[in-house]
Structures are given as C-alpha cells and as structure tokens.
C-alpha cells in the first residue's frame, strides 16, 4: 500500500493540490450524496465487469490503431487486469488522495505507452453507454433514481477524465522540456568541443569509422600548408596524409584502446591540390 508521503509526492509532481481537487469537486457539483448514489451500483458493476472489459477490448482490437497497443497475449492480459482494477475501484466511494493519485497515474501511463487521449475519451463513451444500460435495468420503473445515479456517475467519470488528461499533458510537457534541455546541453558541449578544437596548440582531426575527416582545427591545416577546411573535410585521412601509417588507427578502431608512442617525425603532404 502506498504511503501518505508517496501520495503527497505524486500529487505534488502532478501540480494538483488539495485545494485544486476540492475546487474541481465543487465545479462538478460532486457531493457526498453522489458518492452514496454511486456506491449503490457497486455490486451491479462488479457482477457485469467481465462483460464490460470484453466489450471494451473487442472494440480496441477491431481497429489497427488501437490493436497495436496489444502486440501479444501477455500484454493484452496485463492491460485487461489493470482495467479491471480501475473499474472495481470506480464505484467504491471514498474518492480521497489515493484515488486521485491513481487516476493521475492513468494519464502518465497513457503518455508513456503513446495512447492518445482521443482513444481514451472514445473508450469512455462506450463505458458510459454500457453503464447507462445497466443502471436503467436496475432502476426500471424508477426514472428519477436512474437519472440521479447516472448524473452522479457522469460527474465522477468526468472527474476521472480531467485528472487523466491533465497528467497526460503534464507528462508530455515534461518530456518536451527534457528533450529541449538535452538538445541545449548537446549544443553547449558541441560549442565547448569546438572551442577546444580551435584553441588547442596542436593539430587535431576528428574522423569517422571509415577514417574520413569530419573536423580539423587550424593547426592541422597549417601543418598541411592549407587554409580552407573544405580542402580536407570529407576526404580520407590517408589521402590527405599519404605517409601516415594506417595500422595504429585500425588497431584503435578494432580494439577500442588508445594508441600511444614516443614522439617521432611525421611527414605530411606539402601544399598541393588534394583530391579524394
């Protein structure tokens, strides 16, 4: 069972405060009387829950867009079990912090698996129709009671959907911020690397796995008696420097180990036109 501190942390991360939860209840006119009305149909929903789950997933599996979320039997069974737990809790009453935290997790889970809110909302439309038919039969001959129970149930479902969609949006915004921060960090690293490359008092060249020159600094160009990077970038290092031994480079690429040797003369091509 989740601790009180865990619940507070979940609510804090979602940005949904106690005051905000209470405001939403007031806005929806969701009252203690509504909770009592919903508890009246708890047994009714439990008795018909298997049929509801099968109806929902038959619909999911009939469309390629939603069938893709259940690529194998274990995934499908896990999703059905989670959905069953969700609806078992729906009509129990006591819609406290733990209930709110659970509904918030629904939205973040939907974002994690890539389930767009449009599928979630459309699925809940089928749920409402299914529950309405059950309640109508339960209160047959008592239209006033049927209307009150359905009104209470609708308020609760909209309360749930608000929480799920909001947490979906928050999870998406968080992911966008993280991606933006990661891009900014990479750009910063790239600028730092470029500065180091340019300021280093030695010739530096960055190669790809085929030994093509990707970047060179000014000192490397000076060593080649060249002034334009376009005369080097894209060419094989051993075309640019034909007297340079390939073996140390191939060994590093093969073994992933750095190569070190004592200083020795290095003969580079003198200033001539270089062709690839």
CSV table of C-alpha atoms in Angstrom, one decimal:
chain,number,residue,atom,x,y,z
A,1,UNK,CA,0.0,0.0,0.0
A,2,UNK,CA,1.3,3.4,-0.9
A,3,UNK,CA,2.4,5.7,2.0
A,4,UNK,CA,0.9,9.0,2.7
A,5,UNK,CA,4.2,10.7,1.8
A,6,UNK,CA,4.1,8.8,-1.5
A,7,UNK,CA,0.7,10.1,-2.3
A,8,UNK,CA,1.7,13.6,-1.4
A,9,UNK,CA,4.7,13.3,-3.7
A,10,UNK,CA,2.5,12.0,-6.6
A,11,UNK,CA,0.1,14.9,-6.1
A,12,UNK,CA,3.0,17.4,-5.8
A,13,UNK,CA,4.6,16.2,-9.0
A,14,UNK,CA,1.3,16.5,-10.9
A,15,UNK,CA,0.8,20.0,-9.7
A,16,UNK,CA,-2.7,19.1,-8.4
A,17,UNK,CA,-3.0,20.5,-4.9
A,18,UNK,CA,-5.6,19.6,-2.2
A,19,UNK,CA,-7.3,23.0,-2.9
A,20,UNK,CA,-7.4,22.3,-6.6
A,21,UNK,CA,-9.0,18.8,-6.0
A,22,UNK,CA,-11.7,20.4,-3.8
A,23,UNK,CA,-12.3,23.1,-6.4
A,24,UNK,CA,-12.9,20.6,-9.1
A,25,UNK,CA,-15.4,18.7,-6.9
A,26,UNK,CA,-17.3,21.9,-6.3
A,27,UNK,CA,-17.1,22.9,-10.0
A,28,UNK,CA,-18.6,19.5,-10.9
A,29,UNK,CA,-21.2,19.6,-8.1
A,30,UNK,CA,-19.8,16.3,-7.0
A,31,UNK,CA,-21.1,15.8,-3.5
A,32,UNK,CA,-21.3,13.2,-0.7
A,33,UNK,CA,-24.8,12.4,-1.9
A,34,UNK,CA,-23.3,11.5,-5.3
A,35,UNK,CA,-20.8,9.2,-3.6
A,36,UNK,CA,-23.6,7.4,-1.8
A,37,UNK,CA,-25.6,7.0,-5.1
A,38,UNK,CA,-22.5,5.6,-6.9
A,39,UNK,CA,-22.0,3.0,-4.1
A,40,UNK,CA,-25.5,1.7,-4.7
A,41,UNK,CA,-24.4,0.3,-8.1
A,42,UNK,CA,-21.0,-1.1,-6.9
A,43,UNK,CA,-22.3,-4.7,-6.8
A,44,UNK,CA,-24.1,-4.2,-10.2
A,45,UNK,CA,-20.8,-3.1,-11.8
A,46,UNK,CA,-18.8,-5.9,-10.2
A,47,UNK,CA,-21.3,-8.5,-11.5
A,48,UNK,CA,-21.1,-7.2,-15.0
A,49,UNK,CA,-17.4,-6.2,-15.1
A,50,UNK,CA,-16.2,-9.1,-17.2
A,51,UNK,CA,-18.7,-8.3,-19.9
A,52,UNK,CA,-17.7,-4.6,-19.8
A,53,UNK,CA,-14.0,-5.5,-20.1
A,54,UNK,CA,-14.6,-7.9,-23.0
A,55,UNK,CA,-16.8,-5.3,-24.8
A,56,UNK,CA,-14.1,-2.7,-24.5
A,57,UNK,CA,-11.2,-4.8,-25.7
A,58,UNK,CA,-13.2,-6.3,-28.5
A,59,UNK,CA,-13.6,-2.7,-29.7
A,60,UNK,CA,-9.9,-1.9,-29.2
A,61,UNK,CA,-8.8,-4.9,-31.1
A,62,UNK,CA,-11.2,-4.2,-34.0
A,63,UNK,CA,-9.1,-1.1,-35.0
A,64,UNK,CA,-5.5,-1.3,-36.2
A,65,UNK,CA,-4.7,2.0,-34.5
A,66,UNK,CA,-5.6,0.6,-31.0
A,67,UNK,CA,-4.8,-3.0,-31.7
A,68,UNK,CA,-1.2,-2.0,-32.0
A,69,UNK,CA,-1.0,-1.3,-28.2
A,70,UNK,CA,-1.5,-5.1,-27.5
A,71,UNK,CA,1.1,-6.8,-29.7
A,72,UNK,CA,0.9,-10.2,-27.8
A,73,UNK,CA,-1.3,-12.1,-25.4
A,74,UNK,CA,0.6,-11.2,-22.2
A,75,UNK,CA,0.4,-7.5,-22.9
A,76,UNK,CA,-3.4,-7.8,-23.6
A,77,UNK,CA,-4.0,-9.8,-20.3
A,78,UNK,CA,-1.9,-7.3,-18.3
A,79,UNK,CA,-4.0,-4.4,-19.8
A,80,UNK,CA,-7.3,-6.2,-19.0
A,81,UNK,CA,-6.2,-6.8,-15.4
A,82,UNK,CA,-5.3,-3.1,-14.9
A,83,UNK,CA,-8.6,-2.1,-16.5
A,84,UNK,CA,-10.5,-4.4,-14.2
A,85,UNK,CA,-8.8,-2.9,-11.1
A,86,UNK,CA,-9.6,0.5,-12.4
A,87,UNK,CA,-13.3,-0.2,-12.7
A,88,UNK,CA,-13.5,-2.2,-9.4
A,89,UNK,CA,-12.4,1.0,-7.7
A,90,UNK,CA,-14.7,3.3,-9.6
A,91,UNK,CA,-17.9,2.7,-7.6
A,92,UNK,CA,-16.4,2.1,-4.1
A,93,UNK,CA,-16.8,5.7,-2.9
A,94,UNK,CA,-14.2,7.5,-0.7
A,95,UNK,CA,-12.6,9.4,-3.6
A,96,UNK,CA,-9.6,10.5,-1.5
A,97,UNK,CA,-6.0,11.4,-2.2
A,98,UNK,CA,-5.2,7.7,-3.0
A,99,UNK,CA,-8.0,7.7,-5.6
A,100,UNK,CA,-6.8,10.9,-7.2
A,101,UNK,CA,-3.2,9.8,-7.3
A,102,UNK,CA,-4.2,6.5,-9.0
A,103,UNK,CA,-6.2,8.4,-11.7
A,104,UNK,CA,-3.3,10.8,-12.2
A,105,UNK,CA,-1.1,7.7,-12.9
A,106,UNK,CA,-3.5,6.7,-15.6
A,107,UNK,CA,-2.7,9.7,-17.7
A,108,UNK,CA,1.0,9.4,-17.3
A,109,UNK,CA,0.8,5.8,-18.2
A,110,UNK,CA,-1.1,6.6,-21.4
A,111,UNK,CA,1.6,9.1,-22.4
A,112,UNK,CA,4.3,6.5,-21.7
A,113,UNK,CA,2.7,3.9,-24.0
A,114,UNK,CA,1.7,6.5,-26.6
A,115,UNK,CA,-2.1,6.2,-26.1
A,116,UNK,CA,-3.6,9.4,-27.4
A,117,UNK,CA,-6.4,11.0,-25.3
A,118,UNK,CA,-8.8,10.6,-28.3
A,119,UNK,CA,-8.8,6.8,-27.9
A,120,UNK,CA,-9.2,7.1,-24.1
A,121,UNK,CA,-12.2,9.5,-24.5
A,122,UNK,CA,-13.8,7.4,-27.1
A,123,UNK,CA,-13.4,4.3,-25.0
A,124,UNK,CA,-15.1,6.1,-22.0
A,125,UNK,CA,-18.1,6.9,-24.3
A,126,UNK,CA,-18.6,3.1,-24.7
A,127,UNK,CA,-18.3,2.7,-20.9
A,128,UNK,CA,-20.9,5.3,-20.2
A,129,UNK,CA,-23.3,3.7,-22.6
A,130,UNK,CA,-22.7,0.3,-21.1
A,131,UNK,CA,-23.2,1.6,-17.5
A,132,UNK,CA,-26.3,3.5,-18.5
A,133,UNK,CA,-28.0,0.4,-19.8
A,134,UNK,CA,-27.1,-1.5,-16.6
A,135,UNK,CA,-28.5,1.3,-14.4
A,136,UNK,CA,-31.6,1.6,-16.5
A,137,UNK,CA,-32.4,-2.0,-15.9
A,138,UNK,CA,-31.5,-1.8,-12.2
A,139,UNK,CA,-33.9,1.1,-11.6
A,140,UNK,CA,-36.6,0.1,-14.1
A,141,UNK,CA,-39.8,1.8,-13.2
A,142,UNK,CA,-37.9,4.5,-11.1
A,143,UNK,CA,-36.8,7.0,-13.6
A,144,UNK,CA,-35.9,9.6,-11.0
A,145,UNK,CA,-33.5,7.3,-9.3
A,146,UNK,CA,-32.0,6.2,-12.6
A,147,UNK,CA,-31.4,9.9,-13.5
A,148,UNK,CA,-29.8,10.7,-10.2
A,149,UNK,CA,-27.5,7.7,-10.3
A,150,UNK,CA,-26.4,8.4,-13.9
A,151,UNK,CA,-25.8,12.1,-13.1
A,152,UNK,CA,-23.6,11.2,-10.1
A,153,UNK,CA,-21.7,8.6,-12.2
A,154,UNK,CA,-21.2,11.1,-15.0
A,155,UNK,CA,-19.7,13.6,-12.6
A,156,UNK,CA,-17.3,11.0,-11.3
A,157,UNK,CA,-16.2,9.9,-14.7
A,158,UNK,CA,-15.6,13.5,-15.9
A,159,UNK,CA,-13.6,14.0,-12.7
A,160,UNK,CA,-11.5,10.9,-13.6
A,161,UNK,CA,-11.1,12.1,-17.2
A,162,UNK,CA,-10.0,15.6,-16.2
A,163,UNK,CA,-7.2,14.1,-14.0
A,164,UNK,CA,-6.1,11.6,-16.6
A,165,UNK,CA,-5.9,14.1,-19.4
A,166,UNK,CA,-4.2,16.7,-17.2
A,167,UNK,CA,-1.5,14.2,-16.1
A,168,UNK,CA,-1.1,13.1,-19.8
A,169,UNK,CA,-0.5,16.7,-20.7
A,170,UNK,CA,1.9,17.3,-17.9
A,171,UNK,CA,3.9,14.2,-18.8
A,172,UNK,CA,4.1,15.3,-22.4
A,173,UNK,CA,5.3,18.8,-21.4
A,174,UNK,CA,7.9,17.3,-19.1
A,175,UNK,CA,9.2,15.1,-21.9
A,176,UNK,CA,9.4,18.1,-24.2
A,177,UNK,CA,11.3,20.1,-21.6
A,178,UNK,CA,13.7,17.2,-21.0
A,179,UNK,CA,14.3,16.9,-24.8
A,180,UNK,CA,14.8,20.7,-25.1
A,181,UNK,CA,17.3,20.6,-22.2
A,182,UNK,CA,19.1,17.7,-23.7
A,183,UNK,CA,19.4,19.5,-27.0
A,184,UNK,CA,20.7,22.6,-25.3
A,185,UNK,CA,23.2,20.5,-23.4
A,186,UNK,CA,24.4,18.9,-26.5
A,187,UNK,CA,24.7,22.3,-28.2
A,188,UNK,CA,26.7,23.6,-25.3
A,189,UNK,CA,29.0,20.5,-25.4
A,190,UNK,CA,29.4,21.0,-29.1
A,191,UNK,CA,30.4,24.6,-28.7
A,192,UNK,CA,32.9,23.7,-25.9
A,193,UNK,CA,34.4,20.9,-28.0
A,194,UNK,CA,34.7,23.3,-31.0
A,195,UNK,CA,36.4,25.9,-28.8
A,196,UNK,CA,38.9,23.3,-27.5
A,197,UNK,CA,39.5,22.1,-31.0
A,198,UNK,CA,40.2,25.6,-32.3
A,199,UNK,CA,42.3,26.7,-29.3
A,200,UNK,CA,44.5,23.6,-29.0
A,201,UNK,CA,48.1,24.3,-29.8
A,202,UNK,CA,48.4,21.0,-31.7
A,203,UNK,CA,46.9,19.6,-34.9
A,204,UNK,CA,43.6,17.9,-34.3
A,205,UNK,CA,41.4,16.0,-36.7
A,206,UNK,CA,38.1,14.1,-35.9
A,207,UNK,CA,37.5,11.0,-38.0
A,208,UNK,CA,34.5,8.7,-38.7
A,209,UNK,CA,34.8,4.9,-38.7
A,210,UNK,CA,36.0,5.0,-42.3
A,211,UNK,CA,38.8,7.5,-41.4
A,212,UNK,CA,37.1,10.3,-43.3
A,213,UNK,CA,38.0,13.7,-41.8
A,214,UNK,CA,34.9,15.3,-40.2
A,215,UNK,CA,36.5,18.2,-38.4
A,216,UNK,CA,40.0,19.7,-38.3
A,217,UNK,CA,41.5,22.7,-36.4
A,218,UNK,CA,43.6,25.5,-37.8
A,219,UNK,CA,46.9,24.0,-36.6
A,220,UNK,CA,46.2,20.8,-38.6
A,221,UNK,CA,45.5,22.9,-41.7
A,222,UNK,CA,48.7,24.8,-41.1
A,223,UNK,CA,50.6,21.5,-40.9
A,224,UNK,CA,49.2,20.7,-44.3
A,225,UNK,CA,50.0,24.2,-45.6
A,226,UNK,CA,46.3,24.7,-46.3
A,227,UNK,CA,43.9,27.4,-45.4
A,228,UNK,CA,40.4,26.1,-46.3
A,229,UNK,CA,38.8,23.2,-44.3
A,230,UNK,CA,36.8,22.3,-47.4
A,231,UNK,CA,40.1,21.0,-48.9
A,232,UNK,CA,40.2,18.4,-46.1
A,233,UNK,CA,36.8,17.7,-44.6
A,234,UNK,CA,35.2,14.7,-46.2
A,235,UNK,CA,38.4,13.2,-47.5
A,236,UNK,CA,40.1,10.1,-46.1
A,237,UNK,CA,42.9,11.0,-43.7
A,238,UNK,CA,45.3,8.7,-45.6
A,239,UNK,CA,44.6,10.5,-48.8
A,240,UNK,CA,45.3,13.8,-47.1
A,241,UNK,CA,48.4,12.4,-45.3
A,242,UNK,CA,49.6,9.5,-47.6
A,243,UNK,CA,52.8,8.9,-45.5
A,244,UNK,CA,50.8,8.3,-42.3
A,245,UNK,CA,50.6,4.7,-41.2
A,246,UNK,CA,47.1,3.2,-41.1
A,247,UNK,CA,47.8,0.3,-38.6
A,248,UNK,CA,47.6,2.3,-35.4
A,249,UNK,CA,44.3,3.8,-36.4
A,250,UNK,CA,42.9,0.4,-37.5
A,251,UNK,CA,44.0,-1.2,-34.2
A,252,UNK,CA,42.3,1.6,-32.2
A,253,UNK,CA,39.1,1.1,-34.1
A,254,UNK,CA,39.3,-2.7,-33.8
A,255,UNK,CA,40.2,-2.9,-30.1
A,256,UNK,CA,38.8,0.3,-28.7
A,257,UNK,CA,42.1,1.0,-26.9
A,258,UNK,CA,44.1,4.3,-27.1
A,259,UNK,CA,47.4,4.2,-29.0
A,260,UNK,CA,50.5,5.9,-27.6
A,261,UNK,CA,54.0,6.1,-28.9
A,262,UNK,CA,57.2,8.2,-28.4
A,263,UNK,CA,57.5,11.3,-30.5
A,264,UNK,CA,58.7,10.7,-34.0
A,265,UNK,CA,58.9,12.7,-37.2
A,266,UNK,CA,55.6,12.9,-39.0
A,267,UNK,CA,55.7,13.7,-42.7
A,268,UNK,CA,52.6,15.3,-44.0
A,269,UNK,CA,51.8,16.3,-47.6
A,270,UNK,CA,53.1,19.6,-48.6
A,271,UNK,CA,50.9,22.3,-50.1
A,272,UNK,CA,49.4,20.8,-53.3
A,273,UNK,CA,45.9,20.2,-54.5
A,274,UNK,CA,44.4,17.3,-52.6
A,275,UNK,CA,41.9,15.0,-54.4
A,276,UNK,CA,39.8,12.3,-52.8
